[in-house]
């Protein structure tokens, strides 16, 4: 159910949940002040309580209320990359952030989203927790129709148009004094070099112990269809292919395109729509053309596909 800006504000301040647009994906928002609403977000999504939420704020000064850590490096990234698809995991004053939102961790994740209307809302509502607006494990939502697919027509949604970036924010965590990437996202590792002097290493969870970014433990982004990630779709293949509009595929295959092979921004923007299309069309198995460079934003696209396809290649 579409709601106006004023209605969204009233609902959020009153402890209700509203789906909001961001530049990355749609989020399911609840006020950080309303524990019941935060709890409802976990229930609605079917999200494990051990997977913490990102706290979204309207300006960096708000983060001082929760975290004492605001070093020169953080200031440099904040000034250059916020509002934008960056999430910083910072130590917090435990009594200031409900344990449920941070899954009991001594840190919390913060971000200032780059969507003008959602920023205006955040300035009126105060901090909002906002996980991606999809059922846990499913592809994220990049337009209101995707949100409706997962949560039905009764959920209040503020329509801010389709999301331009199409993949989630990059999450940075600190490990032994260095910044590391806890989740690849719309900013590539190299984008941080001007502010940190290095490209943060990508933290991979090898299955032992608890990862710094708990999201790594869970299944994500997956359509019902089984995905086969391939560098080449063999000539005798049949069925659906997610691939590039400037490439040729076997004649018996039906192409679901996400854009051209020299345009990772467009592919990222269309990624979740392409995955959701498989389910909408009842496809149970699809080839995915992953013959692209292993760098920059392509790395994020590949990581999402590997999780969606339960890792191959
Ligand atoms: O682009 C985005 O970040 C979107 C939009 C809506 O803002 N939000 C989003 O939220 O992707 P969600 O809940 O789908 O993913 C949040 C991720 C999870 O992987 C979670 O483990 C991680 O953030 N996270 C949250 N708090 C953390 C913390 N204290 N330490 C490490 N990771 C944390
Ligand atoms: Mg998510």
mmCIF file of N, CA and C in Angstrom, residues 104-225:
data_model
loop_
_atom_site.group_PDB
_atom_site.id
_atom_site.type_symbol
_atom_site.label_atom_id
_atom_site.label_comp_id
_atom_site.label_asym_id
_atom_site.label_seq_id
_atom_site.Cartn_x
_atom_site.Cartn_y
_atom_site.Cartn_z
ATOM 1 N N UNK A 104 23.197 -8.382 19.884
ATOM 2 C CA UNK A 104 24.035 -8.565 21.071
ATOM 3 C C UNK A 104 25.511 -8.254 20.852
ATOM 4 N N UNK A 105 25.900 -7.781 19.678
ATOM 5 C CA UNK A 105 27.318 -7.491 19.428
ATOM 6 C C UNK A 105 27.726 -6.199 20.133
ATOM 7 N N UNK A 106 29.036 -6.026 20.387
ATOM 8 C CA UNK A 106 29.495 -4.764 21.000
ATOM 9 C C UNK A 106 29.675 -3.649 19.970
ATOM 10 N N UNK A 107 29.268 -3.897 18.737
ATOM 11 C CA UNK A 107 29.380 -2.908 17.659
ATOM 12 C C UNK A 107 27.994 -2.701 17.053
ATOM 13 N N UNK A 108 27.888 -1.650 16.229
ATOM 14 C CA UNK A 108 26.672 -1.508 15.413
ATOM 15 C C UNK A 108 27.077 -0.962 14.055
ATOM 16 N N UNK A 109 26.235 -1.228 13.059
ATOM 17 C CA UNK A 109 26.516 -0.810 11.686
ATOM 18 C C UNK A 109 25.702 0.454 11.391
ATOM 19 N N UNK A 110 26.360 1.453 10.768
ATOM 20 C CA UNK A 110 25.700 2.736 10.491
ATOM 21 C C UNK A 110 25.839 3.103 9.024
ATOM 22 N N UNK A 111 24.784 3.756 8.518
ATOM 23 C CA UNK A 111 24.882 4.254 7.135
ATOM 24 C C UNK A 111 23.958 5.439 6.922
ATOM 25 N N UNK A 112 24.390 6.352 6.029
ATOM 26 C CA UNK A 112 23.551 7.482 5.608
ATOM 27 C C UNK A 112 23.188 7.220 4.150
ATOM 28 N N UNK A 113 21.931 6.839 3.880
ATOM 29 C CA UNK A 113 21.587 6.429 2.512
ATOM 30 C C UNK A 113 21.492 7.611 1.554
ATOM 31 N N UNK A 114 21.835 7.356 0.295
ATOM 32 C CA UNK A 114 21.836 8.409 -0.719
ATOM 33 C C UNK A 114 20.539 8.482 -1.487
ATOM 34 N N UNK A 115 19.439 8.690 -0.796
ATOM 35 C CA UNK A 115 18.143 8.872 -1.466
ATOM 36 C C UNK A 115 17.491 10.084 -0.818
ATOM 37 N N UNK A 116 17.228 11.141 -1.609
ATOM 38 C CA UNK A 116 16.893 12.432 -1.003
ATOM 39 C C UNK A 116 15.629 12.376 -0.147
ATOM 40 N N UNK A 117 14.581 11.670 -0.613
ATOM 41 C CA UNK A 117 13.343 11.670 0.189
ATOM 42 C C UNK A 117 13.505 10.857 1.483
ATOM 43 N N UNK A 118 14.245 9.750 1.387
ATOM 44 C CA UNK A 118 14.470 8.954 2.603
ATOM 45 C C UNK A 118 15.356 9.729 3.585
ATOM 46 N N UNK A 119 16.293 10.505 3.050
ATOM 47 C CA UNK A 119 17.116 11.346 3.932
ATOM 48 C C UNK A 119 16.247 12.390 4.637
ATOM 49 N N UNK A 120 15.328 12.988 3.873
ATOM 50 C CA UNK A 120 14.421 13.980 4.488
ATOM 51 C C UNK A 120 13.590 13.324 5.590
ATOM 52 N N UNK A 121 13.129 12.085 5.331
ATOM 53 C CA UNK A 121 12.346 11.367 6.344
ATOM 54 C C UNK A 121 13.180 11.111 7.598
ATOM 55 N N UNK A 122 14.433 10.636 7.364
ATOM 56 C CA UNK A 122 15.313 10.307 8.491
ATOM 57 C C UNK A 122 15.553 11.530 9.383
ATOM 58 N N UNK A 123 15.586 12.711 8.756
ATOM 59 C CA UNK A 123 15.813 13.925 9.552
ATOM 60 C C UNK A 123 14.620 14.185 10.472
ATOM 61 N N UNK A 124 13.442 13.697 10.090
ATOM 62 C CA UNK A 124 12.232 13.905 10.908
ATOM 63 C C UNK A 124 12.009 12.761 11.901
ATOM 64 N N UNK A 125 12.398 11.559 11.527
ATOM 65 C CA UNK A 125 12.055 10.402 12.373
ATOM 66 C C UNK A 125 13.166 10.055 13.367
ATOM 67 N N UNK A 126 14.395 10.491 13.118
ATOM 68 C CA UNK A 126 15.545 9.983 13.880
ATOM 69 C C UNK A 126 15.955 8.630 13.320
ATOM 70 N N UNK A 127 16.897 7.970 14.008
ATOM 71 C CA UNK A 127 17.522 6.757 13.474
ATOM 72 C C UNK A 127 16.491 5.661 13.172
ATOM 73 N N UNK A 128 16.684 4.996 12.038
ATOM 74 C CA UNK A 128 15.818 3.882 11.638
ATOM 75 C C UNK A 128 16.672 2.649 11.362
ATOM 76 N N UNK A 129 16.270 1.492 11.868
ATOM 77 C CA UNK A 129 16.919 0.249 11.412
ATOM 78 C C UNK A 129 16.258 -0.115 10.087
ATOM 79 N N UNK A 130 17.058 -0.645 9.165
ATOM 80 C CA UNK A 130 16.497 -0.896 7.838
ATOM 81 C C UNK A 130 17.236 -2.046 7.132
ATOM 82 N N UNK A 131 16.760 -3.272 7.353
ATOM 83 C CA UNK A 131 17.300 -4.373 6.540
ATOM 84 C C UNK A 131 16.678 -4.307 5.148
ATOM 85 N N UNK A 132 17.242 -5.023 4.206
ATOM 86 C CA UNK A 132 16.686 -5.058 2.862
ATOM 87 C C UNK A 132 15.251 -5.605 2.915
ATOM 88 N N UNK A 133 14.386 -5.044 2.062
ATOM 89 C CA UNK A 133 12.946 -5.349 2.130
ATOM 90 C C UNK A 133 12.614 -6.595 1.320
ATOM 91 N N UNK A 134 13.174 -7.732 1.758
ATOM 92 C CA UNK A 134 12.894 -9.022 1.119
ATOM 93 C C UNK A 134 12.747 -10.055 2.222
ATOM 94 N N UNK A 135 12.042 -11.142 1.905
ATOM 95 C CA UNK A 135 12.011 -12.247 2.863
ATOM 96 C C UNK A 135 13.429 -12.769 3.008
ATOM 97 N N UNK A 136 13.792 -13.176 4.212
ATOM 98 C CA UNK A 136 15.155 -13.632 4.476
ATOM 99 C C UNK A 136 15.550 -14.717 3.463
ATOM 100 N N UNK A 137 16.724 -14.559 2.846
ATOM 101 C CA UNK A 137 17.205 -15.561 1.899
ATOM 102 C C UNK A 137 16.849 -15.276 0.451
ATOM 103 N N UNK A 138 15.847 -14.411 0.223
ATOM 104 C CA UNK A 138 15.371 -14.128 -1.149
ATOM 105 C C UNK A 138 16.169 -12.987 -1.781
ATOM 106 N N UNK A 139 16.059 -12.807 -3.117
ATOM 107 C CA UNK A 139 16.711 -11.645 -3.732
ATOM 108 C C UNK A 139 16.173 -10.349 -3.128
ATOM 109 N N UNK A 140 17.019 -9.342 -3.044
ATOM 110 C CA UNK A 140 16.572 -8.055 -2.499
ATOM 111 C C UNK A 140 15.585 -7.399 -3.462
ATOM 112 N N UNK A 141 14.982 -6.295 -2.980
ATOM 113 C CA UNK A 141 13.918 -5.619 -3.737
ATOM 114 C C UNK A 141 14.447 -4.285 -4.247
ATOM 115 N N UNK A 142 14.310 -4.037 -5.557
ATOM 116 C CA UNK A 142 14.803 -2.768 -6.102
ATOM 117 C C UNK A 142 13.677 -1.891 -6.651
ATOM 118 N N UNK A 143 12.427 -2.325 -6.447
ATOM 119 C CA UNK A 143 11.285 -1.465 -6.807
ATOM 120 C C UNK A 143 10.108 -1.908 -5.934
ATOM 121 N N UNK A 144 9.042 -1.127 -5.926
ATOM 122 C CA UNK A 144 7.973 -1.447 -4.967
ATOM 123 C C UNK A 144 7.271 -2.764 -5.313
ATOM 124 N N UNK A 145 7.250 -3.120 -6.590
ATOM 125 C CA UNK A 145 6.602 -4.395 -6.968
ATOM 126 C C UNK A 145 7.327 -5.570 -6.307
ATOM 127 N N UNK A 146 8.651 -5.499 -6.188
ATOM 128 C CA UNK A 146 9.404 -6.570 -5.517
ATOM 129 C C UNK A 146 9.020 -6.657 -4.035
ATOM 130 N N UNK A 147 8.852 -5.489 -3.416
ATOM 131 C CA UNK A 147 8.486 -5.478 -1.984
ATOM 132 C C UNK A 147 7.101 -6.129 -1.827
ATOM 133 N N UNK A 148 6.189 -5.774 -2.746
ATOM 134 C CA UNK A 148 4.830 -6.347 -2.689
ATOM 135 C C UNK A 148 4.849 -7.854 -2.918
ATOM 136 N N UNK A 149 5.732 -8.319 -3.802
ATOM 137 C CA UNK A 149 5.837 -9.770 -4.037
ATOM 138 C C UNK A 149 6.108 -10.508 -2.721
ATOM 139 N N UNK A 150 6.992 -9.950 -1.901
ATOM 140 C CA UNK A 150 7.394 -10.644 -0.669
ATOM 141 C C UNK A 150 6.458 -10.388 0.510
ATOM 142 N N UNK A 151 5.885 -9.183 0.593
ATOM 143 C CA UNK A 151 5.150 -8.833 1.819
ATOM 144 C C UNK A 151 3.673 -8.520 1.589
ATOM 145 N N UNK A 152 3.207 -8.622 0.337
ATOM 146 C CA UNK A 152 1.791 -8.400 0.069
ATOM 147 C C UNK A 152 1.462 -6.921 -0.088
ATOM 148 N N UNK A 153 0.166 -6.665 -0.324
ATOM 149 C CA UNK A 153 -0.240 -5.304 -0.707
ATOM 150 C C UNK A 153 -0.564 -4.422 0.503
ATOM 151 N N UNK A 154 -0.603 -5.020 1.707
ATOM 152 C CA UNK A 154 -1.002 -4.223 2.866
ATOM 153 C C UNK A 154 0.153 -3.481 3.536
ATOM 154 N N UNK A 155 1.373 -3.919 3.272
ATOM 155 C CA UNK A 155 2.522 -3.259 3.925
ATOM 156 C C UNK A 155 2.658 -1.824 3.404
ATOM 157 N N UNK A 156 2.754 -0.840 4.325
ATOM 158 C CA UNK A 156 2.950 0.538 3.849
ATOM 159 C C UNK A 156 4.303 0.690 3.145
ATOM 160 N N UNK A 157 4.262 1.284 1.933
ATOM 161 C CA UNK A 157 5.497 1.496 1.165
ATOM 162 C C UNK A 157 5.541 2.954 0.749
ATOM 163 N N UNK A 158 6.682 3.582 0.951
ATOM 164 C CA UNK A 158 6.884 4.911 0.374
ATOM 165 C C UNK A 158 7.602 4.712 -0.960
ATOM 166 N N UNK A 159 6.944 5.094 -2.049
ATOM 167 C CA UNK A 159 7.471 4.823 -3.395
ATOM 168 C C UNK A 159 8.466 5.912 -3.781
ATOM 169 N N UNK A 160 9.723 5.517 -3.876
ATOM 170 C CA UNK A 160 10.754 6.480 -4.296
ATOM 171 C C UNK A 160 11.324 6.093 -5.645
ATOM 172 N N UNK A 161 10.578 5.303 -6.411
ATOM 173 C CA UNK A 161 11.067 4.886 -7.735
ATOM 174 C C UNK A 161 12.048 3.731 -7.611
ATOM 175 N N UNK A 162 12.526 3.238 -8.763
ATOM 176 C CA UNK A 162 13.475 2.126 -8.735
ATOM 177 C C UNK A 162 14.831 2.544 -8.140
ATOM 178 N N UNK A 163 15.530 1.580 -7.526
ATOM 179 C CA UNK A 163 16.823 1.890 -6.887
ATOM 180 C C UNK A 163 17.917 1.936 -7.958
ATOM 181 N N UNK A 164 18.731 2.984 -7.922
ATOM 182 C CA UNK A 164 19.725 3.196 -8.992
ATOM 183 C C UNK A 164 20.916 2.249 -8.889
ATOM 184 N N UNK A 165 21.378 1.969 -7.683
ATOM 185 C CA UNK A 165 22.596 1.139 -7.562
ATOM 186 C C UNK A 165 22.264 -0.348 -7.723
ATOM 187 N N UNK A 166 21.196 -0.791 -7.103
ATOM 188 C CA UNK A 166 20.726 -2.164 -7.309
ATOM 189 C C UNK A 166 21.414 -3.227 -6.470
ATOM 190 N N UNK A 167 22.551 -2.935 -5.875
ATOM 191 C CA UNK A 167 23.156 -3.873 -4.912
ATOM 192 C C UNK A 167 23.398 -3.115 -3.604
ATOM 193 N N UNK A 168 23.477 -3.858 -2.512
ATOM 194 C CA UNK A 168 23.521 -3.249 -1.189
ATOM 195 C C UNK A 168 24.821 -2.483 -0.924
ATOM 196 N N UNK A 169 24.811 -1.784 0.210
ATOM 197 C CA UNK A 169 25.994 -1.005 0.606
ATOM 198 C C UNK A 169 27.181 -1.930 0.915
ATOM 199 N N UNK A 170 28.370 -1.360 0.766
ATOM 200 C CA UNK A 170 29.601 -2.054 1.153
ATOM 201 C C UNK A 170 29.772 -1.899 2.664
ATOM 202 N N UNK A 171 30.022 -3.021 3.353
ATOM 203 C CA UNK A 171 30.163 -2.955 4.824
ATOM 204 C C UNK A 171 31.638 -3.024 5.199
ATOM 205 N N UNK A 172 32.090 -2.018 5.950
ATOM 206 C CA UNK A 172 33.474 -2.011 6.430
ATOM 207 C C UNK A 172 33.520 -2.284 7.934
ATOM 208 N N UNK A 173 34.378 -3.229 8.324
ATOM 209 C CA UNK A 173 34.576 -3.561 9.751
ATOM 210 C C UNK A 173 36.058 -3.373 10.048
ATOM 211 N N UNK A 174 36.393 -3.213 11.326
ATOM 212 C CA UNK A 174 37.809 -3.106 11.691
ATOM 213 C C UNK A 174 38.314 -4.411 12.268
ATOM 214 N N UNK A 175 39.524 -4.799 11.812
ATOM 215 C CA UNK A 175 40.140 -6.012 12.333
ATOM 216 C C UNK A 175 41.618 -5.724 12.537
ATOM 217 N N UNK A 176 42.075 -5.884 13.746
ATOM 218 C CA UNK A 176 43.475 -5.621 14.098
ATOM 219 C C UNK A 176 43.951 -4.286 13.526
ATOM 220 N N UNK A 177 43.130 -3.243 13.717
ATOM 221 C CA UNK A 177 43.534 -1.891 13.335
ATOM 222 C C UNK A 177 43.397 -1.559 11.858
ATOM 223 N N UNK A 178 43.010 -2.514 11.039
ATOM 224 C CA UNK A 178 42.823 -2.240 9.603
ATOM 225 C C UNK A 178 41.336 -2.363 9.266
ATOM 226 N N UNK A 179 40.919 -1.615 8.251
ATOM 227 C CA UNK A 179 39.546 -1.768 7.754
ATOM 228 C C UNK A 179 39.491 -2.936 6.788
ATOM 229 N N UNK A 180 38.424 -3.714 6.881
ATOM 230 C CA UNK A 180 38.227 -4.865 5.994
ATOM 231 C C UNK A 180 36.803 -4.807 5.451
ATOM 232 N N UNK A 181 36.580 -5.471 4.343
ATOM 233 C CA UNK A 181 35.237 -5.513 3.766
ATOM 234 C C UNK A 181 34.481 -6.730 4.308
ATOM 235 N N UNK A 182 33.437 -6.457 5.087
ATOM 236 C CA UNK A 182 32.617 -7.536 5.652
ATOM 237 C C UNK A 182 31.565 -7.999 4.657
ATOM 238 N N UNK A 183 31.174 -7.097 3.769
ATOM 239 C CA UNK A 183 30.261 -7.462 2.671
ATOM 240 C C UNK A 183 30.611 -6.578 1.487
ATOM 241 N N UNK A 184 30.895 -7.183 0.347
ATOM 242 C CA UNK A 184 31.102 -6.410 -0.881
ATOM 243 C C UNK A 184 29.803 -5.683 -1.205
ATOM 244 N N UNK A 185 29.926 -4.530 -1.881
ATOM 245 C CA UNK A 185 28.710 -3.791 -2.182
ATOM 246 C C UNK A 185 28.916 -2.815 -3.316
ATOM 247 N N UNK A 186 28.110 -1.752 -3.303
ATOM 248 C CA UNK A 186 28.112 -0.826 -4.440
ATOM 249 C C UNK A 186 29.413 -0.016 -4.529
ATOM 250 N N UNK A 187 30.147 0.170 -3.429
ATOM 251 C CA UNK A 187 31.503 0.728 -3.508
ATOM 252 C C UNK A 187 32.481 -0.435 -3.645
ATOM 253 N N UNK A 188 33.420 -0.309 -4.601
ATOM 254 C CA UNK A 188 34.427 -1.360 -4.800
ATOM 255 C C UNK A 188 35.594 -1.137 -3.833
ATOM 256 N N UNK A 189 36.384 -2.180 -3.534
ATOM 257 C CA UNK A 189 37.510 -2.022 -2.604
ATOM 258 C C UNK A 189 38.433 -0.849 -2.967
ATOM 259 N N UNK A 190 38.700 -0.658 -4.276
ATOM 260 C CA UNK A 190 39.613 0.423 -4.704
ATOM 261 C C UNK A 190 39.054 1.813 -4.377
ATOM 262 N N UNK A 191 37.740 1.950 -4.242
ATOM 263 C CA UNK A 191 37.142 3.268 -3.992
ATOM 264 C C UNK A 191 37.602 3.859 -2.655
ATOM 265 N N UNK A 192 38.153 2.992 -1.772
ATOM 266 C CA UNK A 192 38.538 3.472 -0.439
ATOM 267 C C UNK A 192 39.982 3.965 -0.376
ATOM 268 N N UNK A 193 40.757 3.706 -1.440
ATOM 269 C CA UNK A 193 42.194 4.036 -1.407
ATOM 270 C C UNK A 193 42.443 5.524 -1.095
ATOM 271 N N UNK A 194 41.705 6.460 -1.696
ATOM 272 C CA UNK A 194 41.984 7.869 -1.399
ATOM 273 C C UNK A 194 41.823 8.229 0.083
ATOM 274 N N UNK A 195 40.987 7.503 0.803
ATOM 275 C CA UNK A 195 40.701 7.886 2.199
ATOM 276 C C UNK A 195 41.459 7.037 3.213
ATOM 277 N N UNK A 196 41.807 5.802 2.831
ATOM 278 C CA UNK A 196 42.492 4.899 3.767
ATOM 279 C C UNK A 196 43.957 4.683 3.381
ATOM 280 N N UNK A 197 44.281 4.944 2.128
ATOM 281 C CA UNK A 197 45.647 4.668 1.656
ATOM 282 C C UNK A 197 45.815 3.224 1.209
ATOM 283 N N UNK A 198 44.766 2.425 1.294
ATOM 284 C CA UNK A 198 44.820 1.026 0.842
ATOM 285 C C UNK A 198 43.407 0.556 0.490
ATOM 286 N N UNK A 199 43.361 -0.510 -0.297
ATOM 287 C CA UNK A 199 42.054 -1.120 -0.592
ATOM 288 C C UNK A 199 41.798 -2.151 0.498
ATOM 289 N N UNK A 200 40.715 -2.006 1.245
ATOM 290 C CA UNK A 200 40.486 -2.963 2.344
ATOM 291 C C UNK A 200 40.368 -4.402 1.837
ATOM 292 N N UNK A 201 40.932 -5.317 2.617
ATOM 293 C CA UNK A 201 40.870 -6.737 2.235
ATOM 294 C C UNK A 201 39.442 -7.251 2.407
ATOM 295 N N UNK A 202 39.087 -8.221 1.588
ATOM 296 C CA UNK A 202 37.743 -8.805 1.681
ATOM 297 C C UNK A 202 37.791 -9.926 2.713
ATOM 298 N N UNK A 203 36.975 -9.803 3.753
ATOM 299 C CA UNK A 203 36.953 -10.821 4.809
ATOM 300 C C UNK A 203 36.157 -12.016 4.333
ATOM 301 N N UNK A 204 36.782 -13.163 4.274
ATOM 302 C CA UNK A 204 36.017 -14.348 3.896
ATOM 303 C C UNK A 204 35.851 -15.239 5.098
ATOM 304 N N UNK A 205 34.648 -15.788 5.236
ATOM 305 C CA UNK A 205 34.405 -16.673 6.378
ATOM 306 C C UNK A 205 34.681 -18.103 5.957
ATOM 307 N N UNK A 206 35.627 -18.717 6.656
ATOM 308 C CA UNK A 206 36.046 -20.067 6.252
ATOM 309 C C UNK A 206 35.239 -21.161 6.970
ATOM 310 N N UNK A 207 34.183 -20.723 7.671
ATOM 311 C CA UNK A 207 33.318 -21.710 8.316
ATOM 312 C C UNK A 207 33.706 -22.023 9.752
ATOM 313 N N UNK A 208 34.802 -21.397 10.243
ATOM 314 C CA UNK A 208 35.214 -21.664 11.627
ATOM 315 C C UNK A 208 34.941 -20.405 12.453
ATOM 316 N N UNK A 209 34.262 -20.585 13.600
ATOM 317 C CA UNK A 209 33.983 -19.458 14.496
ATOM 318 C C UNK A 209 32.941 -18.516 13.916
ATOM 319 N N UNK A 210 32.753 -17.373 14.615
ATOM 320 C CA UNK A 210 31.743 -16.407 14.191
ATOM 321 C C UNK A 210 32.412 -15.372 13.290
ATOM 322 N N UNK A 211 31.858 -15.097 12.117
ATOM 323 C CA UNK A 211 32.473 -14.085 11.256
ATOM 324 C C UNK A 211 32.261 -12.682 11.820
ATOM 325 N N UNK A 212 33.123 -11.717 11.427
ATOM 326 C CA UNK A 212 32.940 -10.338 11.886
ATOM 327 C C UNK A 212 31.611 -9.781 11.389
ATOM 328 N N UNK A 213 31.198 -10.218 10.216
ATOM 329 C CA UNK A 213 29.917 -9.772 9.655
ATOM 330 C C UNK A 213 28.962 -10.974 9.642
ATOM 331 N N UNK A 214 28.038 -11.062 10.638
ATOM 332 C CA UNK A 214 27.240 -12.276 10.791
ATOM 333 C C UNK A 214 26.433 -12.641 9.553
ATOM 334 N N UNK A 215 26.131 -11.659 8.695
ATOM 335 C CA UNK A 215 25.375 -11.942 7.471
ATOM 336 C C UNK A 215 26.026 -13.027 6.631
ATOM 337 N N UNK A 216 27.351 -13.188 6.769
ATOM 338 C CA UNK A 216 28.064 -14.204 5.980
ATOM 339 C C UNK A 216 27.600 -15.627 6.289
ATOM 340 N N UNK A 217 26.940 -15.793 7.442
ATOM 341 C CA UNK A 217 26.535 -17.143 7.842
ATOM 342 C C UNK A 217 25.273 -17.624 7.132
ATOM 343 N N UNK A 218 24.530 -16.688 6.541
ATOM 344 C CA UNK A 218 23.194 -17.067 6.087
ATOM 345 C C UNK A 218 23.079 -17.117 4.575
ATOM 346 N N UNK A 219 22.104 -17.883 4.101
ATOM 347 C CA UNK A 219 21.796 -17.933 2.676
ATOM 348 C C UNK A 219 21.178 -16.596 2.262
ATOM 349 N N UNK A 220 21.509 -16.134 1.047
ATOM 350 C CA UNK A 220 21.031 -14.822 0.605
ATOM 351 C C UNK A 220 20.682 -14.809 -0.861
ATOM 352 N N UNK A 221 19.860 -13.847 -1.235
ATOM 353 C CA UNK A 221 19.642 -13.416 -2.630
ATOM 354 C C UNK A 221 19.093 -14.502 -3.544
ATOM 355 N N UNK A 222 18.614 -15.632 -3.006
ATOM 356 C CA UNK A 222 18.346 -16.798 -3.848
ATOM 357 C C UNK A 222 16.923 -16.829 -4.407
ATOM 358 N N UNK A 223 16.802 -16.984 -5.735
ATOM 359 C CA UNK A 223 15.485 -17.257 -6.306
ATOM 360 C C UNK A 223 15.162 -18.730 -6.061
ATOM 361 N N UNK A 224 13.932 -19.142 -6.394
ATOM 362 C CA UNK A 224 13.592 -20.565 -6.247
ATOM 363 C C UNK A 224 14.335 -21.379 -7.292
ATOM 364 N N UNK A 225 14.551 -20.760 -8.460
ATOM 365 C CA UNK A 225 15.238 -21.456 -9.552
ATOM 366 C C UNK A 225 16.664 -21.817 -9.145
#
